[in-house]
Amino acid sequence: MLLKTKIEFLKGVGPQRADLLKTELGIFTLEDLLMHFPFRYVDKTKFHQIKDIGPYADGQTVQIKGILRRLETKGEGRKKRLIGVLRDETGAVELVWFKGASYLANSLKPGTEYVAYGRVTVFNNKANIPHPEMESLADNKAKKELTLAPVYSTTDKCTKKGLDAKGIRKLTAVLMNKLTEKDVPETLPKYILDKLKLPKRYDAVRHIHFPKNPLDLKAAKARLKFEELFFLQLRLLQLKKNRKDTLRGYPFPKIGEYFMTFFNEKIPFELTGAQKRVIKEIRRDMGTPMQMNRLVQGDVGSGKTMVALMAMLMALDNGFQAAMLAPTEILAQQHYIGITDYLKGMGVRVGYLSGSVKGKKRKELLKFLESGDIQILIGTHAILEDPVVFKNLGLAITDEQHRFGVKQRSKLWKKNKPYPPHILVMTATPIPRTLAMTLYGDLDVSVIDELPPGRKEVKTLHKYESGRLRVLGFMREQIKLGRQVYVVYPLIEESETLDLNNLMEGFESLSRDFPTPEYNISVVHGRLKPDDKDFEMQRFVKGETQIMVATTVIEVGVNVPNASVMVIENTERFGLSQLHQLRGRVGRGAEQSYCILMTGNKLSKEGRSRVQTMVSTNNGFEIADADLRLRGPGNIEGTQQSGIIRFRLADLAQDGKILSTAREIASRVLEDDPTFSKPHHAGLKAYMDEYSKKVKGWGRIG
Ligand code: ADP
Ligand code: MG
């Protein structure tokens, strides 16, 4: 097969360039080259006049056509550079190269016609174009016919060996000349192409590199994006189906006494419609002899804990144990206290385990766990350690699951034999639907899309540093009314010391503004010992302190209903989802709550846009969408560990519609022909077989 040919055998490559293509760009075969798509196109029909390139054109990207008049090397060593002059009927401009000068000096031919493309800079009030891309019009007629020329990404090392954007374009052109329709087998059945009016694969790969016109290019992109998303979805849905068909679990057919007693007598409020629906979905999953793998997504405060608790009671009713895992000690303790409280008087035995449970206490706990005397275990990742053995773990829940690594989560599966426990993962980081479909495409997803009634929306305000005095006044006012205030500082690992200094300075300055004995301030950050952290937290929880200065350790889960004001410092340094999580810490009581976003007086465009998003909406999903748009999918919390959202062409922020279509069609294909054995699915099957081999290892995300 032509496309499997090694790249060194393509005319114009050779061993040295082949090495570069492999190490720098990951191009090993002709197929890899074919799939190295351009990232933009230059319109070769439009040219600037050189007379227009003056000092005021600084920073502008231009395309000019003219005769290369002069070419000389100047300077020595690091200052060595190649200077050329390009002239058209209207004037002349200098072109400069600092890198790859020797190579270009040999390959550019003065006296012949070139197209130069690049960005103007101005030096000593004179315009020049550094590192323009050069295209000879002297020898290649085909190039003249181009309307849209592809531009490829490359690296410095490649550029030095002539593999700049143009060099790669040349190689691709050589490949295109060899390529016939049978070299690029169709992967999608005709009925899908017809339905979506997509071009054939062969046409698409040709036109993505060398489009004859913008319409061809559009069609090619649409086809290739669809293909990319379609096969990923097909694979995810196939994994999900296989798992559902083969992974046995313990059926929990019974709704028994624990569940009913709690539901009829203990539950302190009416469940929301969304909570009821999700509980039903969980019940249906666990009623079958197949293992449940379900993600529950719900905004901060939507009441996920109650859903988790009722799911655990179902396990208990069927004679099994349940475990709930939280990412921090503070959160785990809060769950432990809350759940013990809910279950008071029901005779359910709840245990707590974290790294700080030691010695005799730990020994005893482990013993009771193994004997089944403890029915519900709540804790941190300490639960995952090997000495922690259950009698029969039927359900494992992870809260805020995006904070756990894939490895940690997979340990849960091994906590029971022969069948793994049912798995429920909960997250309050609302991720956009498109991303959820991809990241959790092989899980079942439930969404709690309703908040309990009577919540007052948090009022969010943006204040510049210059307005700080007014903010302090507002804090004083609110404290006088009996409320408490969080003041949150960013802290990231890379600048931990600096950030901590910042926080301590802020704390000292607040101590002057809010002096004892009238006011008391707690301070909590990651460098404190757990005991001290806890002591400071507790003072705030009990209302002994009015202000809590903290890093994002409070981000997840903490519940202090009387805290109704949150001031976030250096807001521009937080991600949107993180800000939303933080804001979820206020607005838990009956009082009107406030979130004040402090920023420096100067703010970047993106920074302003993010602050604006926070001010304008309280809806976690809208915020997640904005985050995806502003920062791209790679930066959304929880996606980093996952390689599966790296696409060649598709962009989850923009291609949501294509993705939905792809998923829908993939699901229908799988239903109609699960083994892809129908003749019209032959091309699809061949591709899937190869594709599945390539993307091994991302089966289990839950
Ligand atoms: P999250 O989804 O952020 O984990 P929690 O489970 O902590 O939310 O619930 C937030 C608060 O809402 C808790 O104080 C809880 O008691 C309360 N709550 C949960 N469900 C309801 C409901 N149906 N009606 C009223 N309050 C509820
Ligand atoms: Mg929660």
XYZ file of C-alpha atoms and ligand atoms in Angstrom:
730
model
C 0.000 0.000 0.000
C 1.362 3.347 -1.034
C 0.470 5.152 2.174
C 2.340 2.684 4.364
C 5.576 3.515 2.552
C 8.261 4.941 4.807
C 8.753 8.669 4.456
C 12.433 8.334 3.436
C 11.333 6.823 0.154
C 9.473 9.920 -0.970
C 11.302 11.898 -3.620
C 13.026 14.868 -2.001
C 13.247 13.411 1.496
C 16.325 11.256 2.017
C 17.692 9.938 5.316
C 18.582 13.244 6.998
C 15.263 14.928 6.353
C 13.455 11.696 7.170
C 15.009 11.756 10.625
C 13.863 15.311 11.142
C 10.362 14.594 9.927
C 10.151 11.688 12.345
C 11.580 13.311 15.428
C 10.283 16.821 14.937
C 6.888 16.287 13.359
C 6.052 12.647 14.008
C 5.872 11.902 10.297
C 7.033 8.334 9.670
C 5.059 7.284 6.628
C 3.418 8.815 3.596
C 0.149 8.464 5.436
C 1.461 10.604 8.286
C 2.441 13.239 5.763
C -0.974 13.058 4.179
C -2.533 13.565 7.591
C -0.292 16.529 8.420
C -2.907 19.072 7.487
C -2.245 22.740 6.798
C -3.176 25.075 9.625
C -3.989 27.932 7.295
C -4.017 28.932 3.658
C -2.614 31.868 1.806
C -4.684 33.422 -0.880
C -2.246 33.489 -3.770
C -4.402 35.712 -5.923
C -4.104 38.858 -3.854
C -0.947 40.933 -3.572
C 0.044 44.105 -1.787
C 1.942 46.789 -3.639
C 5.404 47.272 -2.286
C 5.034 51.051 -2.188
C 2.412 50.548 0.506
C 4.866 48.835 2.809
C 6.123 51.747 4.867
C 6.707 52.344 8.576
C 2.974 52.494 9.250
C 2.586 48.915 7.962
C 4.390 47.711 11.102
C 3.043 44.355 12.241
C 0.948 43.752 9.150
C 1.078 40.490 7.272
C 1.645 41.058 3.579
C 1.987 39.100 0.373
C 4.009 40.684 -2.382
C 5.178 39.602 -5.820
C 8.342 40.823 -7.524
C 11.831 40.168 -8.748
C 14.457 39.284 -6.199
C 17.028 41.987 -6.864
C 19.872 41.447 -4.496
C 20.928 38.765 -2.083
C 23.860 39.125 0.279
C 25.125 37.736 3.544
C 26.128 40.285 6.157
C 27.731 40.066 9.578
C 29.552 37.259 11.341
C 28.698 34.568 13.855
C 25.497 35.220 15.720
C 24.926 38.411 13.781
C 25.152 36.672 10.437
C 22.127 37.327 8.302
C 20.935 37.090 4.729
C 19.471 40.193 3.136
C 17.493 40.328 -0.069
C 15.575 43.037 -1.877
C 12.308 42.371 -3.627
C 11.127 44.884 -6.215
C 7.850 45.286 -8.046
C 6.663 48.101 -10.327
C 5.870 50.274 -7.338
C 8.938 49.991 -5.128
C 11.361 47.787 -3.229
C 11.514 46.273 0.255
C 14.170 44.475 2.259
C 13.822 40.821 3.251
C 15.929 39.472 6.124
C 16.763 35.981 7.347
C 18.660 35.220 10.534
C 18.025 31.501 10.589
C 18.772 29.065 7.809
C 20.668 31.823 5.991
C 23.216 29.535 4.337
C 20.577 27.184 3.010
C 18.553 30.022 1.540
C 21.595 31.772 0.108
C 22.116 28.689 -2.004
C 18.558 28.066 -3.023
C 17.151 31.541 -3.765
C 17.886 32.815 -7.283
C 18.344 36.566 -7.695
C 16.875 37.957 -10.877
C 13.830 35.677 -10.843
C 10.282 36.253 -9.756
C 9.069 35.388 -6.251
C 6.091 35.672 -4.044
C 7.064 36.694 -0.514
C 4.759 36.339 2.442
C 5.435 37.596 5.939
C 4.950 40.150 8.644
C 6.343 43.650 8.346
C 8.587 45.029 11.079
C 10.068 48.470 11.295
C 13.666 49.138 12.244
C 15.181 52.642 12.241
C 11.989 53.874 10.630
C 12.505 51.512 7.694
C 10.160 48.646 6.906
C 11.514 45.161 6.279
C 10.141 41.630 6.300
C 11.997 39.146 8.495
C 11.818 35.486 7.547
C 9.337 35.806 4.735
C 8.103 32.650 3.156
C 9.406 32.579 -0.396
C 7.821 30.956 -3.363
C 9.464 30.907 -6.748
C 7.272 31.690 -9.723
C 10.065 30.947 -12.168
C 9.982 27.214 -12.560
C 6.695 25.838 -11.427
C 3.650 26.527 -13.505
C 1.412 24.478 -11.264
C 2.116 26.860 -8.397
C 0.838 29.753 -10.419
C -2.502 28.078 -10.744
C -2.902 27.834 -7.009
C -5.479 30.001 -5.472
C -5.155 28.866 -1.880
C -1.716 27.701 -0.836
C -1.467 25.519 2.256
C 0.729 26.568 5.156
C 2.051 23.821 7.413
C 3.322 23.925 10.931
C 6.971 23.075 11.255
C 9.890 23.589 13.638
C 13.147 25.556 13.661
C 15.228 22.446 13.131
C 13.160 21.454 10.108
C 13.302 24.952 8.694
C 17.092 24.855 8.732
C 17.020 21.873 6.419
C 14.587 23.435 4.018
C 11.559 21.836 5.609
C 9.795 25.101 6.202
C 6.123 25.491 5.414
C 6.998 25.678 1.762
C 9.314 22.680 1.889
C 6.575 20.584 3.364
C 4.188 21.895 0.775
C 6.553 20.634 -1.906
C 6.723 17.170 -0.381
C 2.972 17.057 -0.078
C 2.651 18.041 -3.713
C 4.940 15.166 -4.708
C 2.780 12.814 -2.701
C -0.402 14.175 -4.251
C 0.905 13.501 -7.720
C 1.333 9.823 -6.877
C -1.911 9.443 -5.002
C -4.766 7.651 -6.732
C -8.245 6.969 -5.528
C -7.460 3.373 -4.615
C -4.674 4.529 -2.289
C -7.198 6.280 -0.089
C -9.923 3.764 0.646
C -13.280 5.138 1.668
C -14.004 4.636 5.349
C -17.561 5.905 5.565
C -20.469 4.076 3.941
C -22.113 5.801 1.021
C -25.399 6.281 2.832
C -23.717 8.462 5.446
C -21.880 10.521 2.830
C -25.105 11.007 0.913
C -27.094 11.918 3.954
C -24.600 14.502 5.178
C -23.554 15.584 1.677
C -19.909 14.958 2.441
C -17.188 14.420 -0.165
C -15.319 11.150 -0.610
C -12.266 10.616 1.559
C -9.960 10.769 -1.451
C -11.314 14.136 -2.517
C -11.279 15.442 1.016
C -7.605 14.670 1.653
C -6.623 16.195 -1.688
C -8.639 19.329 -1.176
C -7.553 19.915 2.383
C -3.994 20.278 1.093
C -4.584 21.892 -2.270
C -8.060 23.340 -2.487
C -9.113 24.646 -5.888
C -11.554 27.034 -4.267
C -12.943 27.895 -0.828
C -15.972 25.660 -1.273
C -13.883 22.552 -1.861
C -11.897 23.404 1.214
C -14.995 23.795 3.320
C -16.372 20.464 2.204
C -13.045 18.751 2.804
C -12.806 20.132 6.319
C -16.368 19.166 7.119
C -15.742 15.622 5.949
C -12.482 15.191 7.846
C -13.810 16.730 11.038
C -16.831 14.506 10.892
C -14.681 11.454 10.296
C -12.456 12.300 13.227
C -15.332 12.753 15.640
C -17.367 9.901 14.225
C -14.707 7.256 14.720
C -13.934 8.423 18.222
C -17.604 8.277 19.129
C -18.032 4.924 17.455
C -15.128 3.622 19.495
C -16.398 5.078 22.766
C -19.883 3.755 22.219
C -18.481 0.377 21.290
C -16.459 0.274 24.508
C -19.506 1.265 26.476
C -21.598 -1.396 24.827
C -18.965 -4.080 25.306
C -18.622 -3.187 28.918
C -22.335 -3.205 29.439
C -22.649 -6.559 27.716
C -19.772 -8.229 29.473
C -18.913 -6.625 32.802
C -20.968 -8.325 35.412
C -21.883 -6.739 38.678
C -24.074 -7.632 41.603
C -27.734 -6.965 40.991
C -29.483 -4.965 43.703
C -33.100 -5.876 43.000
C -34.441 -4.860 46.387
C -35.671 -1.523 47.600
C -35.628 -2.289 51.274
C -35.993 -0.972 54.733
C -33.064 1.435 54.870
C -34.076 3.204 51.718
C -37.769 3.341 52.570
C -37.286 4.426 56.174
C -34.966 7.182 55.103
C -37.228 8.274 52.299
C -40.405 8.257 54.366
C -39.152 9.459 57.724
C -35.719 10.989 57.651
C -35.245 13.022 54.536
C -35.382 16.699 55.582
C -36.710 18.120 52.322
C -38.564 17.250 49.154
C -36.186 15.940 46.499
C -35.981 18.037 43.366
C -37.315 16.537 40.159
C -33.779 16.186 38.854
C -32.624 14.354 41.977
C -35.551 11.940 41.699
C -34.806 11.283 38.044
C -31.141 10.581 38.690
C -31.906 8.288 41.622
C -34.229 6.337 39.331
C -31.513 6.056 36.694
C -29.090 4.716 39.280
C -31.655 2.298 40.581
C -32.309 0.952 37.096
C -28.574 0.451 36.503
C -27.983 -1.340 39.778
C -31.045 -3.494 39.358
C -29.363 -5.405 36.546
C -26.599 -7.987 36.881
C -24.300 -5.688 34.940
C -21.883 -3.230 36.488
C -22.998 0.385 36.647
C -20.599 3.093 35.431
C -22.373 6.355 35.786
C -21.297 9.950 35.970
C -23.518 12.365 37.850
C -22.948 15.922 36.802
C -24.536 18.662 38.822
C -23.739 22.256 39.508
C -22.436 23.322 42.900
C -25.252 23.052 45.416
C -27.501 20.911 43.256
C -27.654 18.244 45.947
C -25.404 15.463 44.763
C -24.680 14.244 48.279
C -28.295 13.267 48.807
C -28.287 11.293 45.556
C -25.106 9.538 46.651
C -26.564 8.733 50.037
C -29.721 7.200 48.613
C -27.691 5.105 46.195
C -25.633 3.829 49.128
C -28.786 2.869 50.985
C -29.827 0.719 48.009
C -26.546 -1.175 48.320
C -27.088 -1.642 52.048
C -30.622 -2.904 51.493
C -29.171 -5.666 49.347
C -26.625 -6.686 51.925
C -23.629 -4.867 50.502
C -21.257 -2.185 51.747
C -20.788 1.208 50.121
C -17.858 3.611 50.039
C -17.567 7.263 49.257
C -14.298 8.864 48.294
C -13.579 12.604 48.518
C -10.502 14.424 47.238
C -9.649 16.308 50.450
C -9.779 15.592 54.128
C -11.964 18.607 54.809
C -14.525 17.476 52.297
C -14.426 13.853 53.418
C -15.018 14.908 57.014
C -17.856 17.105 56.007
C -19.483 14.235 54.172
C -18.916 11.991 57.147
C -20.499 14.438 59.569
C -23.380 15.247 57.229
C -24.204 11.669 56.369
C -23.917 10.419 59.939
C -26.325 13.162 60.858
C -28.837 12.274 58.130
C -28.779 8.620 59.197
C -29.137 9.261 62.922
C -31.352 6.701 64.612
C -31.375 4.299 61.687
C -28.721 1.963 63.024
C -26.461 2.312 59.983
C -22.787 1.981 60.875
C -20.671 4.614 59.132
C -16.861 4.681 59.257
C -14.308 7.341 58.420
C -10.856 6.754 56.992
C -8.093 9.114 55.987
C -4.338 9.331 56.344
C -4.808 10.933 59.739
C -6.703 7.965 61.162
C -3.882 5.976 62.727
C -2.862 3.340 65.225
C -5.464 1.497 67.174
C -8.323 3.422 65.666
C -7.268 2.475 62.182
C -6.743 -1.171 63.085
C -10.173 -1.412 64.554
C -11.780 0.305 61.600
C -10.094 -2.068 59.154
C -11.275 -5.030 61.197
C -14.886 -3.845 61.203
C -14.703 -3.114 57.533
C -13.574 -6.626 56.739
C -16.188 -8.185 58.954
C -18.938 -6.061 57.435
C -19.757 -4.301 60.689
C -19.081 -1.004 58.986
C -21.612 -0.574 56.209
C -20.646 2.789 54.802
C -17.064 3.985 54.592
C -16.341 7.635 53.884
C -12.839 8.922 53.380
C -9.986 10.187 51.290
C -7.829 8.224 48.873
C -6.559 6.333 51.938
C -9.525 4.084 51.138
C -7.697 2.872 48.045
C -4.696 1.470 49.893
C -4.182 -2.263 49.799
C -4.710 -3.057 53.508
C -8.230 -1.645 53.226
C -10.337 -4.720 52.605
C -14.102 -4.809 52.443
C -16.346 -7.720 53.199
C -18.407 -7.017 50.115
C -18.192 -3.623 48.494
C -21.214 -3.161 46.279
C -21.030 0.508 45.394
C -18.128 2.933 45.201
C -18.711 6.654 44.784
C -16.116 9.279 44.032
C -17.049 12.859 44.712
C -15.466 15.614 42.625
C -14.010 12.877 40.514
C -12.060 15.189 38.216
C -9.592 15.622 41.043
C -8.610 11.997 41.027
C -6.212 10.427 38.616
C -7.308 7.623 36.347
C -5.082 5.197 38.211
C -6.575 5.993 41.575
C -10.030 5.459 40.227
C -9.188 2.153 38.658
C -8.088 0.894 42.078
C -11.671 1.076 43.202
C -12.588 -1.580 40.703
C -10.317 -4.029 42.440
C -11.837 -3.525 45.854
C -14.253 -6.355 45.357
C -14.209 -9.876 43.898
C -15.224 -11.589 41.753
C -17.329 -8.709 40.456
C -16.290 -5.073 40.788
C -18.520 -2.674 42.714
C -20.961 -0.454 40.883
C -19.280 2.851 40.164
C -20.789 6.272 40.551
C -18.665 9.319 39.883
C -19.859 12.795 40.726
C -18.578 16.088 39.469
C -19.547 19.674 40.043
C -17.261 20.962 37.360
C -19.837 21.338 34.711
C -18.169 20.433 31.503
C -19.737 21.376 28.225
C -21.861 18.679 26.700
C -19.501 18.276 23.781
C -16.611 17.638 26.079
C -18.592 15.308 28.293
C -19.527 13.231 25.269
C -15.885 12.805 24.486
C -14.269 12.588 27.887
C -16.940 10.450 29.412
C -18.249 9.085 26.142
C -18.111 5.545 27.445
C -19.937 6.283 30.697
C -23.604 6.790 31.277
C -24.235 10.357 32.238
C -26.907 11.774 34.528
C -27.337 15.479 34.911
C -28.851 17.231 37.932
C -29.963 20.318 36.104
C -32.096 21.869 38.798
C -31.217 23.615 42.043
C -33.253 23.122 45.210
C -35.963 25.773 45.471
C -35.527 29.035 47.368
C -31.895 29.651 46.554
C -30.996 33.295 46.115
C -28.593 33.950 43.263
C -25.194 35.120 44.355
C -24.656 38.740 43.311
C -21.334 38.987 41.539
C -19.451 42.271 41.211
C -16.193 43.243 39.608
C -13.985 45.723 41.495
C -10.645 47.163 40.507
C -7.816 47.608 42.961
C -8.666 51.308 43.037
C -12.010 50.439 44.626
C -10.525 48.482 47.515
C -11.530 50.935 50.254
C -15.162 50.591 49.257
C -14.863 46.821 49.333
C -13.441 46.959 52.861
C -16.340 49.188 53.867
C -18.794 46.700 52.413
C -17.172 43.840 54.308
C -17.486 45.820 57.547
C -21.140 46.457 56.823
C -21.876 42.792 56.199
C -19.975 41.659 59.275
C -22.004 44.108 61.309
C -25.092 42.330 60.007
C -23.673 39.118 61.436
C -22.323 37.581 58.255
C -18.941 36.033 57.557
C -16.533 36.684 54.730
C -14.114 34.562 52.722
C -11.094 36.248 51.193
C -9.505 33.932 48.654
C -6.010 34.089 47.183
C -4.725 32.133 44.214
C -2.019 29.611 44.839
C -0.365 27.591 42.172
C 2.502 25.210 42.572
C 4.893 26.996 40.264
C 4.814 30.173 42.292
C 3.852 28.763 45.635
C 6.232 30.783 47.808
C 5.364 34.016 46.108
C 1.667 33.275 46.348
C 1.940 32.439 50.027
C 3.745 35.703 50.702
C 0.962 37.437 48.903
C -1.628 35.773 51.056
C 0.228 36.533 54.274
C 0.600 40.165 53.257
C -3.098 40.288 52.542
C -3.784 38.722 55.908
C -1.617 41.262 57.737
C -3.187 44.153 55.941
C -6.668 42.836 56.763
C -5.610 42.425 60.396
C -4.908 46.155 60.450
C -8.222 46.985 58.793
C -10.148 44.595 61.043
C -8.334 44.777 64.393
C -8.877 42.545 67.395
C -10.693 42.311 69.692
C -13.587 43.509 67.571
C -12.702 41.181 64.703
C -11.017 37.815 64.375
C -9.536 36.323 61.259
C -8.817 32.690 60.324
C -6.135 31.851 57.866
C -5.970 28.557 55.988
C -3.507 27.417 53.358
C -1.853 24.276 52.099
C 1.373 24.651 54.097
C -0.427 24.428 57.432
C -0.393 21.127 59.295
C -3.729 19.336 59.051
C -4.438 19.958 62.742
C -3.818 23.682 62.449
C -5.846 23.870 59.296
C -8.672 22.138 61.000
C -8.435 24.411 64.042
C -8.631 27.528 61.868
C -11.511 26.084 59.838
C -13.430 25.161 62.930
C -13.088 28.659 64.381
C -14.701 29.990 61.238
C -17.372 27.295 61.123
C -18.301 28.076 64.723
C -18.468 31.780 63.980
C -15.575 32.714 66.261
C -13.852 34.397 63.341
C -15.611 36.702 60.917
C -13.145 36.515 58.075
C -11.374 33.564 56.580
C -8.336 34.248 54.460
C -7.637 31.177 52.407
C -6.174 29.679 49.300
C -8.247 27.472 47.113
C -8.253 24.724 49.752
C -11.781 25.888 50.382
C -12.698 25.401 46.768
C -14.203 22.024 47.131
C -17.135 21.314 49.288
C -16.880 23.437 52.443
C -20.277 24.359 53.807
C -20.659 27.418 56.042
C -24.147 28.782 55.403
C -23.524 31.995 57.344
C -20.637 32.967 55.093
C -22.340 35.159 52.556
C -19.536 37.258 51.121
C -16.597 36.070 49.093
C -13.831 38.377 47.975
C -11.562 36.832 45.355
C -8.135 38.398 44.992
C -6.232 38.398 41.692
C -9.277 37.054 39.961
C -7.502 37.106 36.613
C -5.313 34.244 37.768
C -8.158 31.804 38.316
C -9.801 29.675 35.673
C -13.492 30.210 35.073
C -14.588 26.839 36.369
C -12.517 27.354 39.470
C -14.113 30.740 40.080
C -17.504 29.179 39.713
C -16.633 26.469 42.223
C -15.369 29.070 44.663
C -18.456 31.164 44.296
C -20.486 28.080 45.140
C -19.168 28.374 48.712
C -21.449 31.338 49.342
C -25.169 31.498 48.745
C -25.808 28.486 50.950
C -27.919 30.231 53.568
C -31.039 32.355 53.469
C -29.204 35.677 53.169
C -28.367 37.519 49.976
C -24.813 36.533 49.089
C -22.089 38.428 47.262
C -19.039 37.475 45.293
C -16.589 40.295 44.682
C -14.006 39.760 41.992
C -10.928 41.909 42.561
C -8.556 42.570 39.687
C -5.645 44.886 39.025
C -6.503 48.188 37.400
C -5.163 46.895 34.108
C -6.797 43.837 32.662
C -6.158 41.910 29.463
C -8.952 41.446 26.959
C -9.304 37.791 27.850
C -9.182 38.623 31.547
C -11.995 41.102 31.153
C -13.983 38.658 29.126
C -13.700 36.052 31.855
C -14.661 38.422 34.647
C -17.588 39.546 32.516
C -18.755 35.971 32.132
C -18.735 35.487 35.893
C -20.645 38.692 36.495
C -23.261 37.903 33.895
C -24.199 34.322 34.748
C -24.533 31.905 37.631
C -25.076 28.953 35.350
C -22.206 26.501 35.547
C -22.797 25.104 32.102
C -22.724 28.516 30.456
C -19.514 29.224 32.292
C -18.015 25.952 31.171
C -18.888 26.763 27.577
C -17.236 30.149 27.888
C -14.174 28.520 29.443
C -13.962 26.114 26.548
C -14.233 28.981 24.083
C -11.677 31.167 25.826
C -9.077 28.629 26.798
C -9.626 25.620 24.583
C -10.406 22.085 25.700
C -6.906 21.268 26.946
C -7.213 23.672 29.824
C -10.508 22.585 31.240
C -9.985 20.970 34.589
C -10.091 17.212 34.403
C -9.132 16.957 30.769
C -5.380 17.170 31.156
C -4.782 13.533 31.895
C -6.743 12.530 28.901
C -5.093 12.455 25.518
C -8.269 11.692 23.689
C -9.292 15.246 23.076
C -6.368 16.051 20.860
C -7.820 16.341 17.400
C -6.247 17.135 14.070
C -9.029 19.329 12.844
C -12.034 19.142 15.081
C -12.446 21.791 17.727
C -14.804 20.958 20.528
C -15.485 24.602 21.187
C -16.830 25.086 17.693
C -17.807 21.740 16.337
C -20.436 20.766 18.866
C -23.001 20.261 16.165
C -20.826 17.983 14.083
C -20.043 16.074 17.257
C -23.700 15.528 18.115
C -24.390 14.321 14.593
C -21.373 12.043 14.715
C -22.458 10.537 18.000
C -26.008 10.027 16.843
C -24.971 8.324 13.628
C -22.338 6.243 15.398
C -24.964 5.065 17.822
C -27.276 4.057 14.971
C -24.520 2.198 13.139
C -23.692 0.273 16.296
C -27.315 -0.633 16.858
C -27.900 -1.710 13.284
C -24.654 -3.613 12.792
C -22.725 -4.107 16.037
C -19.929 -6.137 14.471
C -19.746 -4.013 11.299
C -20.170 -7.132 9.223
C -22.637 -5.822 6.662
C -20.980 -5.386 3.270
C -21.530 -1.650 3.154
C -19.641 -1.324 6.433
C -16.522 -3.085 5.124
C -14.494 0.127 4.784
C -15.638 1.284 8.181
C -14.670 -2.020 9.752
C -11.215 -2.011 8.217
C -10.604 1.463 9.554
C -11.993 0.710 12.998
C -9.793 -2.362 13.360
C -6.728 -0.302 12.678
C -7.905 2.671 14.716
C -8.724 0.631 17.810
C -5.169 -0.632 17.901
C -3.847 2.895 17.831
C -5.869 4.276 20.668
C -5.546 1.450 23.137
C -5.575 2.310 26.769
C -8.325 4.816 27.123
C -11.029 2.338 27.781
C -11.844 2.980 31.370
C -12.271 6.514 32.390
C -14.533 5.942 35.353
P -23.412 19.527 45.822
O -24.172 19.058 44.629
O -22.675 20.788 45.554
O -22.562 18.455 46.416
P -24.812 19.316 48.311
O -25.144 17.906 48.196
O -23.702 19.704 49.209
O -24.539 19.917 46.865
O -26.138 20.124 48.688
C -26.101 21.497 48.910
C -27.113 21.871 49.959
O -28.437 21.714 49.450
C -27.031 21.038 51.215
O -27.140 21.885 52.314
C -28.238 20.106 51.093
O -28.749 19.744 52.351
C -29.226 20.959 50.330
N -30.202 20.183 49.528
C -29.935 19.111 48.755
N -31.046 18.685 48.131
C -32.039 19.512 48.497
C -33.443 19.596 48.186
N -34.024 18.743 47.358
N -34.166 20.592 48.765
C -33.567 21.464 49.595
N -32.268 21.439 49.934
C -31.508 20.483 49.401
Mg -20.669 18.089 46.902
